[in-house]
Amino acid sequence: MASQPSEKQQGESAEQKKAYPPNNIFIGKKPLMVYALSAQLQLSSYPEVILRARGRAISRAVDVAEVLVNRIGKDVYKVDKISIGTEEVGEGDQKRNVSTIEIVVKKKQ
Amino acid sequence: MASQPSEKQQGESAEQKKAYPPNNIFIGKKPLMVYALSAQLQLSSYPEVILRARGRAISRAVDVAEVLVNRIGKDVYKVDKISIGTEEVGEGDQKRNVSTIEIVVKKKQ
C-alpha cells in the first residue's frame, strides 16, 4: 500500500514527459553536464530548448542554462525567457505545492 | 588558516549587502516566510522588490516569489522580470562559479 502513491507519481511524470517534444529537457539529479550536452544535442535540430525543473532541481536548471550559454555555446546560445510557477504534487494528505521553472535557451540569430 | 577564506567571503557578502537598497532581499537559509514577509514589508514602501539568491538558495528564491505572488499578494503583486547569471566566488584554488538569480516582484498597477 505504502508504495502506491509514489508509483502513481512516477507514472504521472513519465506520462508528462511523453507529452512534451524532445527539446523539453527535464532537469533531475543527474550530473550537470548530462543535461547540458543533451540540450546542446537538441539545439542542433531545434531552434530552442526548454529546461524544466521542479523544487530543489531548480538551481541545477539555472546551472545548466549558465553552462550552456557561457561555456558550451558562448556567443551562439542565449537565455530567451524564464518563467516560474507552482504545481500541486501528491494526493490527499500528501498534497503539497512545488515551485517550477522553465528556462528557454535559443540560438542567437 | 582554514577558516580565513570563509571569513573573507562573509565579509564580502556583508559589504555587498550594504551597497544595495533595502528592497533587495538576499535569500539564504532562513525559513521561507521570513523572506516572504520581509518582501511584503518592503513592498509597502517600494514599488518593487528584488529577490536575489546564489547556488542552492535559488530554488528557495523561486518559492519566496511564488508564495508572495500566489498567496500573500494574490491579485496585488506580480513577477515582473527574472534574470540569471554567474558569479565567481572564493580566491586562488578555491575559486569557482556559482549561478545567481534575480526575481523582480512588482505591485500591479
PDB file of C-alpha atoms in Angstrom:
ATOM      1  CA  MET A   1       0.000   0.000   0.000  1.00  0.00           C
ATOM      2  CA  ALA A   2       2.679   2.448   1.018  1.00  0.00           C
ATOM      3  CA  SER A   3       4.352   2.430  -2.369  1.00  0.00           C
ATOM      4  CA  GLN A   4       1.178   3.054  -4.348  1.00  0.00           C
ATOM      5  CA  PRO A   5       1.193   6.871  -4.303  1.00  0.00           C
ATOM      6  CA  SER A   6       4.843   7.066  -5.354  1.00  0.00           C
ATOM      7  CA  GLU A   7       4.222   4.624  -8.212  1.00  0.00           C
ATOM      8  CA  LYS A   8       1.372   6.796  -9.355  1.00  0.00           C
ATOM      9  CA  GLN A   9       3.569   9.895  -9.219  1.00  0.00           C
ATOM     10  CA  GLN A  10       6.242   8.210 -11.265  1.00  0.00           C
ATOM     11  CA  GLY A  11       3.633   7.175 -13.793  1.00  0.00           C
ATOM     12  CA  GLU A  12       2.363  10.713 -13.991  1.00  0.00           C
ATOM     13  CA  SER A  13       5.752  12.221 -14.546  1.00  0.00           C
ATOM     14  CA  ALA A  14       6.580   9.654 -17.239  1.00  0.00           C
ATOM     15  CA  GLU A  15       3.325  10.500 -18.996  1.00  0.00           C
ATOM     16  CA  GLN A  16       4.053  14.180 -18.590  1.00  0.00           C
ATOM     17  CA  LYS A  17       7.412  13.737 -20.292  1.00  0.00           C
ATOM     18  CA  LYS A  18       5.841  11.846 -23.182  1.00  0.00           C
ATOM     19  CA  ALA A  19       3.513  14.762 -23.861  1.00  0.00           C
ATOM     20  CA  TYR A  20       6.412  17.140 -24.475  1.00  0.00           C
ATOM     21  CA  PRO A  21       8.586  17.259 -27.611  1.00  0.00           C
ATOM     22  CA  PRO A  22      12.248  16.192 -27.209  1.00  0.00           C
ATOM     23  CA  ASN A  23      13.515  19.775 -26.955  1.00  0.00           C
ATOM     24  CA  ASN A  24      11.955  19.874 -23.453  1.00  0.00           C
ATOM     25  CA  ILE A  25      14.641  18.785 -21.015  1.00  0.00           C
ATOM     26  CA  PHE A  26      13.591  17.762 -17.518  1.00  0.00           C
ATOM     27  CA  ILE A  27      16.343  18.544 -15.035  1.00  0.00           C
ATOM     28  CA  GLY A  28      16.678  15.995 -12.227  1.00  0.00           C
ATOM     29  CA  LYS A  29      19.510  14.542 -10.181  1.00  0.00           C
ATOM     30  CA  LYS A  30      21.960  13.533 -12.910  1.00  0.00           C
ATOM     31  CA  PRO A  31      25.259  15.396 -13.251  1.00  0.00           C
ATOM     32  CA  LEU A  32      25.042  18.881 -14.734  1.00  0.00           C
ATOM     33  CA  MET A  33      26.871  18.034 -17.960  1.00  0.00           C
ATOM     34  CA  VAL A  34      24.426  15.240 -18.857  1.00  0.00           C
ATOM     35  CA  TYR A  35      21.700  17.850 -19.227  1.00  0.00           C
ATOM     36  CA  ALA A  36      23.953  20.485 -20.784  1.00  0.00           C
ATOM     37  CA  LEU A  37      25.148  18.105 -23.519  1.00  0.00           C
ATOM     38  CA  SER A  38      21.654  16.774 -24.122  1.00  0.00           C
ATOM     39  CA  ALA A  39      20.477  20.376 -24.542  1.00  0.00           C
ATOM     40  CA  GLN A  40      23.329  21.047 -26.972  1.00  0.00           C
ATOM     41  CA  LEU A  41      22.277  17.994 -28.991  1.00  0.00           C
ATOM     42  CA  GLN A  42      18.679  19.219 -29.181  1.00  0.00           C
ATOM     43  CA  LEU A  43      19.841  22.674 -30.219  1.00  0.00           C
ATOM     44  CA  SER A  44      21.419  21.124 -33.320  1.00  0.00           C
ATOM     45  CA  SER A  45      17.945  20.225 -34.600  1.00  0.00           C
ATOM     46  CA  TYR A  46      15.608  22.668 -32.818  1.00  0.00           C
ATOM     47  CA  PRO A  47      15.865  26.472 -32.658  1.00  0.00           C
ATOM     48  CA  GLU A  48      15.352  26.382 -28.874  1.00  0.00           C
ATOM     49  CA  VAL A  49      15.354  24.080 -25.835  1.00  0.00           C
ATOM     50  CA  ILE A  50      13.181  24.384 -22.760  1.00  0.00           C
ATOM     51  CA  LEU A  51      14.879  23.429 -19.496  1.00  0.00           C
ATOM     52  CA  ARG A  52      12.235  22.409 -16.957  1.00  0.00           C
ATOM     53  CA  ALA A  53      12.725  21.715 -13.253  1.00  0.00           C
ATOM     54  CA  ARG A  54      10.774  21.460 -10.019  1.00  0.00           C
ATOM     55  CA  GLY A  55      11.697  22.002  -6.376  1.00  0.00           C
ATOM     56  CA  ARG A  56      15.375  21.630  -5.493  1.00  0.00           C
ATOM     57  CA  ALA A  57      16.314  20.853  -9.097  1.00  0.00           C
ATOM     58  CA  ILE A  58      15.565  24.490  -9.948  1.00  0.00           C
ATOM     59  CA  SER A  59      19.066  25.632  -9.003  1.00  0.00           C
ATOM     60  CA  ARG A  60      20.531  22.892 -11.191  1.00  0.00           C
ATOM     61  CA  ALA A  61      18.413  24.075 -14.125  1.00  0.00           C
ATOM     62  CA  VAL A  62      19.941  27.540 -13.708  1.00  0.00           C
ATOM     63  CA  ASP A  63      23.423  25.955 -13.615  1.00  0.00           C
ATOM     64  CA  VAL A  64      22.660  24.049 -16.847  1.00  0.00           C
ATOM     65  CA  ALA A  65      21.467  27.230 -18.558  1.00  0.00           C
ATOM     66  CA  GLU A  66      24.561  29.145 -17.447  1.00  0.00           C
ATOM     67  CA  VAL A  67      26.983  26.419 -18.587  1.00  0.00           C
ATOM     68  CA  LEU A  68      25.132  26.182 -21.901  1.00  0.00           C
ATOM     69  CA  VAL A  69      25.175  29.917 -22.572  1.00  0.00           C
ATOM     70  CA  ASN A  70      28.571  30.879 -21.118  1.00  0.00           C
ATOM     71  CA  ARG A  71      30.715  27.841 -21.914  1.00  0.00           C
ATOM     72  CA  ILE A  72      29.328  25.310 -24.407  1.00  0.00           C
ATOM     73  CA  GLY A  73      27.582  27.807 -26.658  1.00  0.00           C
ATOM     74  CA  LYS A  74      29.363  31.066 -25.874  1.00  0.00           C
ATOM     75  CA  ASP A  75      28.260  33.717 -28.432  1.00  0.00           C
ATOM     76  CA  VAL A  76      25.925  31.122 -30.031  1.00  0.00           C
ATOM     77  CA  TYR A  77      23.160  30.467 -27.499  1.00  0.00           C
ATOM     78  CA  LYS A  78      21.297  32.902 -25.258  1.00  0.00           C
ATOM     79  CA  VAL A  79      18.708  32.704 -22.485  1.00  0.00           C
ATOM     80  CA  ASP A  80      15.486  33.851 -24.085  1.00  0.00           C
ATOM     81  CA  LYS A  81      12.776  33.646 -21.423  1.00  0.00           C
ATOM     82  CA  ILE A  82      12.483  32.477 -17.843  1.00  0.00           C
ATOM     83  CA  SER A  83       9.182  31.747 -16.158  1.00  0.00           C
ATOM     84  CA  ILE A  84       8.292  30.338 -12.762  1.00  0.00           C
ATOM     85  CA  GLY A  85       5.159  28.657 -11.460  1.00  0.00           C
ATOM     86  CA  THR A  86       3.636  26.330  -8.895  1.00  0.00           C
ATOM     87  CA  GLU A  87       2.452  22.744  -9.337  1.00  0.00           C
ATOM     88  CA  GLU A  88       0.482  20.557  -6.985  1.00  0.00           C
ATOM     89  CA  VAL A  89       2.027  17.139  -6.374  1.00  0.00           C
ATOM     90  CA  GLY A  90       0.790  14.107  -4.459  1.00  0.00           C
ATOM     91  CA  GLU A  91      -2.729  13.196  -3.458  1.00  0.00           C
ATOM     92  CA  GLY A  92      -4.880  13.544  -0.337  1.00  0.00           C
ATOM     93  CA  ASP A  93      -2.765  14.190   2.768  1.00  0.00           C
ATOM     94  CA  GLN A  94       0.400  14.104   0.675  1.00  0.00           C
ATOM     95  CA  LYS A  95      -0.700  17.060  -1.420  1.00  0.00           C
ATOM     96  CA  ARG A  96       1.734  19.952  -1.493  1.00  0.00           C
ATOM     97  CA  ASN A  97       2.900  22.729  -3.762  1.00  0.00           C
ATOM     98  CA  VAL A  98       6.243  22.731  -5.522  1.00  0.00           C
ATOM     99  CA  SER A  99       7.763  25.600  -7.449  1.00  0.00           C
ATOM    100  CA  THR A 100       8.701  25.105 -11.077  1.00  0.00           C
ATOM    101  CA  ILE A 101      10.957  26.895 -13.539  1.00  0.00           C
ATOM    102  CA  GLU A 102      11.115  26.968 -17.339  1.00  0.00           C
ATOM    103  CA  ILE A 103      14.202  28.384 -18.991  1.00  0.00           C
ATOM    104  CA  VAL A 104      14.131  28.821 -22.756  1.00  0.00           C
ATOM    105  CA  VAL A 105      17.583  28.779 -24.382  1.00  0.00           C
ATOM    106  CA  LYS A 106      17.736  29.874 -28.027  1.00  0.00           C
ATOM    107  CA  LYS A 107      20.233  30.011 -30.823  1.00  0.00           C
ATOM    108  CA  LYS A 108      21.286  33.603 -31.478  1.00  0.00           C
ATOM    109  CA  GLN A 109      20.280  34.757 -34.940  1.00  0.00           C
TER     110      GLN A 109
ATOM    111  CA  MET B   1      44.179  29.199   8.433  1.00  0.00           C
ATOM    112  CA  ALA B   2      41.319  27.031   7.304  1.00  0.00           C
ATOM    113  CA  SER B   3      38.687  29.500   8.388  1.00  0.00           C
ATOM    114  CA  GLN B   4      40.272  32.509   6.668  1.00  0.00           C
ATOM    115  CA  PRO B   5      38.664  32.154   3.230  1.00  0.00           C
ATOM    116  CA  SER B   6      35.202  31.704   4.686  1.00  0.00           C
ATOM    117  CA  GLU B   7      35.674  34.783   6.880  1.00  0.00           C
ATOM    118  CA  LYS B   8      36.668  36.781   3.838  1.00  0.00           C
ATOM    119  CA  GLN B   9      33.632  35.539   1.934  1.00  0.00           C
ATOM    120  CA  GLN B  10      31.341  36.553   4.758  1.00  0.00           C
ATOM    121  CA  GLY B  11      32.924  39.995   4.813  1.00  0.00           C
ATOM    122  CA  GLU B  12      32.441  40.357   1.068  1.00  0.00           C
ATOM    123  CA  SER B  13      28.820  39.380   1.193  1.00  0.00           C
ATOM    124  CA  ALA B  14      28.181  41.802   4.080  1.00  0.00           C
ATOM    125  CA  GLU B  15      29.728  44.619   2.021  1.00  0.00           C
ATOM    126  CA  GLN B  16      27.739  43.540  -0.998  1.00  0.00           C
ATOM    127  CA  LYS B  17      24.516  43.783   1.007  1.00  0.00           C
ATOM    128  CA  LYS B  18      25.373  47.287   2.200  1.00  0.00           C
ATOM    129  CA  ALA B  19      25.682  48.501  -1.389  1.00  0.00           C
ATOM    130  CA  TYR B  20      22.090  47.567  -2.239  1.00  0.00           C
ATOM    131  CA  PRO B  21      18.938  49.474  -1.164  1.00  0.00           C
ATOM    132  CA  PRO B  22      16.609  47.721   1.338  1.00  0.00           C
ATOM    133  CA  ASN B  23      14.216  46.486  -1.350  1.00  0.00           C
ATOM    134  CA  ASN B  24      16.923  43.992  -2.373  1.00  0.00           C
ATOM    135  CA  ILE B  25      16.295  40.809  -0.409  1.00  0.00           C
ATOM    136  CA  PHE B  26      19.071  38.232  -0.209  1.00  0.00           C
ATOM    137  CA  ILE B  27      17.637  34.741   0.087  1.00  0.00           C
ATOM    138  CA  GLY B  28      19.651  32.415   2.324  1.00  0.00           C
ATOM    139  CA  LYS B  29      18.909  29.588   4.718  1.00  0.00           C
ATOM    140  CA  LYS B  30      16.188  31.144   6.869  1.00  0.00           C
ATOM    141  CA  PRO B  31      12.617  29.814   6.643  1.00  0.00           C
ATOM    142  CA  LEU B  32      10.698  30.789   3.531  1.00  0.00           C
ATOM    143  CA  MET B  33       8.183  33.028   5.313  1.00  0.00           C
ATOM    144  CA  VAL B  34      10.929  35.208   6.838  1.00  0.00           C
ATOM    145  CA  TYR B  35      11.846  36.351   3.337  1.00  0.00           C
ATOM    146  CA  ALA B  36       8.270  36.468   2.063  1.00  0.00           C
ATOM    147  CA  LEU B  37       7.130  38.724   4.914  1.00  0.00           C
ATOM    148  CA  SER B  38      10.214  40.891   4.640  1.00  0.00           C
ATOM    149  CA  ALA B  39       9.460  41.311   0.929  1.00  0.00           C
ATOM    150  CA  GLN B  40       5.851  42.202   1.734  1.00  0.00           C
ATOM    151  CA  LEU B  41       7.095  44.858   4.178  1.00  0.00           C
ATOM    152  CA  GLN B  42       9.375  46.386   1.535  1.00  0.00           C
ATOM    153  CA  LEU B  43       6.528  46.383  -0.994  1.00  0.00           C
ATOM    154  CA  SER B  44       4.591  48.698   1.312  1.00  0.00           C
ATOM    155  CA  SER B  45       7.187  51.428   0.737  1.00  0.00           C
ATOM    156  CA  TYR B  46       8.785  50.487  -2.606  1.00  0.00           C
ATOM    157  CA  PRO B  47       7.061  49.753  -5.939  1.00  0.00           C
ATOM    158  CA  GLU B  48       9.156  46.587  -6.345  1.00  0.00           C
ATOM    159  CA  VAL B  49      11.435  44.174  -4.509  1.00  0.00           C
ATOM    160  CA  ILE B  50      14.366  42.269  -5.955  1.00  0.00           C
ATOM    161  CA  LEU B  51      14.824  38.748  -4.600  1.00  0.00           C
ATOM    162  CA  ARG B  52      18.463  37.713  -5.013  1.00  0.00           C
ATOM    163  CA  ALA B  53      19.964  34.270  -4.465  1.00  0.00           C
ATOM    164  CA  ARG B  54      23.038  32.218  -5.302  1.00  0.00           C
ATOM    165  CA  GLY B  55      23.624  28.480  -5.672  1.00  0.00           C
ATOM    166  CA  ARG B  56      21.240  26.197  -3.839  1.00  0.00           C
ATOM    167  CA  ALA B  57      19.267  29.131  -2.437  1.00  0.00           C
ATOM    168  CA  ILE B  58      17.959  29.743  -5.969  1.00  0.00           C
ATOM    169  CA  SER B  59      15.099  27.275  -5.555  1.00  0.00           C
ATOM    170  CA  ARG B  60      14.128  28.957  -2.287  1.00  0.00           C
ATOM    171  CA  ALA B  61      14.062  32.344  -4.051  1.00  0.00           C
ATOM    172  CA  VAL B  62      11.561  30.889  -6.541  1.00  0.00           C
ATOM    173  CA  ASP B  63       9.494  29.549  -3.615  1.00  0.00           C
ATOM    174  CA  VAL B  64       9.502  33.003  -1.988  1.00  0.00           C
ATOM    175  CA  ALA B  65       8.380  34.652  -5.229  1.00  0.00           C
ATOM    176  CA  GLU B  66       5.584  32.094  -5.701  1.00  0.00           C
ATOM    177  CA  VAL B  67       4.304  32.468  -2.116  1.00  0.00           C
ATOM    178  CA  LEU B  68       4.447  36.249  -2.454  1.00  0.00           C
ATOM    179  CA  VAL B  69       2.552  36.349  -5.747  1.00  0.00           C
ATOM    180  CA  ASN B  70       0.061  33.496  -5.250  1.00  0.00           C
ATOM    181  CA  ARG B  71      -0.699  33.696  -1.535  1.00  0.00           C
ATOM    182  CA  ILE B  72       0.366  36.840   0.325  1.00  0.00           C
ATOM    183  CA  GLY B  73      -0.244  39.287  -2.502  1.00  0.00           C
ATOM    184  CA  LYS B  74      -2.684  37.412  -4.723  1.00  0.00           C
ATOM    185  CA  ASP B  75      -4.041  39.839  -7.374  1.00  0.00           C
ATOM    186  CA  VAL B  76      -1.776  42.576  -5.930  1.00  0.00           C
ATOM    187  CA  TYR B  77       1.799  41.550  -6.743  1.00  0.00           C
ATOM    188  CA  LYS B  78       3.233  40.018  -9.891  1.00  0.00           C
ATOM    189  CA  VAL B  79       6.576  38.631 -11.061  1.00  0.00           C
ATOM    190  CA  ASP B  80       7.977  41.280 -13.351  1.00  0.00           C
ATOM    191  CA  LYS B  81      11.369  40.058 -14.534  1.00  0.00           C
ATOM    192  CA  ILE B  82      13.651  37.101 -13.879  1.00  0.00           C
ATOM    193  CA  SER B  83      17.311  37.077 -14.783  1.00  0.00           C
ATOM    194  CA  ILE B  84      20.090  34.589 -14.161  1.00  0.00           C
ATOM    195  CA  GLY B  85      23.862  34.943 -14.101  1.00  0.00           C
ATOM    196  CA  THR B  86      27.159  33.579 -12.861  1.00  0.00           C
ATOM    197  CA  GLU B  87      29.403  34.931 -10.126  1.00  0.00           C
ATOM    198  CA  GLU B  88      32.927  33.933  -9.199  1.00  0.00           C
ATOM    199  CA  VAL B  89      33.406  33.177  -5.507  1.00  0.00           C
ATOM    200  CA  GLY B  90      36.487  32.362  -3.465  1.00  0.00           C
ATOM    201  CA  GLU B  91      40.129  33.069  -4.262  1.00  0.00           C
ATOM    202  CA  GLY B  92      43.044  31.115  -5.748  1.00  0.00           C
ATOM    203  CA  ASP B  93      42.441  27.366  -5.653  1.00  0.00           C
ATOM    204  CA  GLN B  94      39.068  27.908  -4.022  1.00  0.00           C
ATOM    205  CA  LYS B  95      37.779  29.893  -6.996  1.00  0.00           C
ATOM    206  CA  ARG B  96      34.581  28.557  -8.530  1.00  0.00           C
ATOM    207  CA  ASN B  97      31.494  29.752 -10.344  1.00  0.00           C
ATOM    208  CA  VAL B  98      28.057  29.913  -8.769  1.00  0.00           C
ATOM    209  CA  SER B  99      24.811  30.639 -10.540  1.00  0.00           C
ATOM    210  CA  THR B 100      22.684  33.558  -9.407  1.00  0.00           C
ATOM    211  CA  ILE B 101      19.088  34.606  -9.854  1.00  0.00           C
ATOM    212  CA  GLU B 102      17.280  37.936  -9.573  1.00  0.00           C
ATOM    213  CA  ILE B 103      13.495  37.931  -9.395  1.00  0.00           C
ATOM    214  CA  VAL B 104      11.747  41.300  -9.532  1.00  0.00           C
ATOM    215  CA  VAL B 105       8.307  41.320  -7.877  1.00  0.00           C
ATOM    216  CA  LYS B 106       6.154  44.381  -8.516  1.00  0.00           C
ATOM    217  CA  LYS B 107       2.872  45.836  -7.358  1.00  0.00           C
ATOM    218  CA  LYS B 108       0.239  45.518 -10.083  1.00  0.00           C
ATOM    219  CA  GLN B 109      -0.919  48.936 -11.282  1.00  0.00           C
TER     220      GLN B 109
END
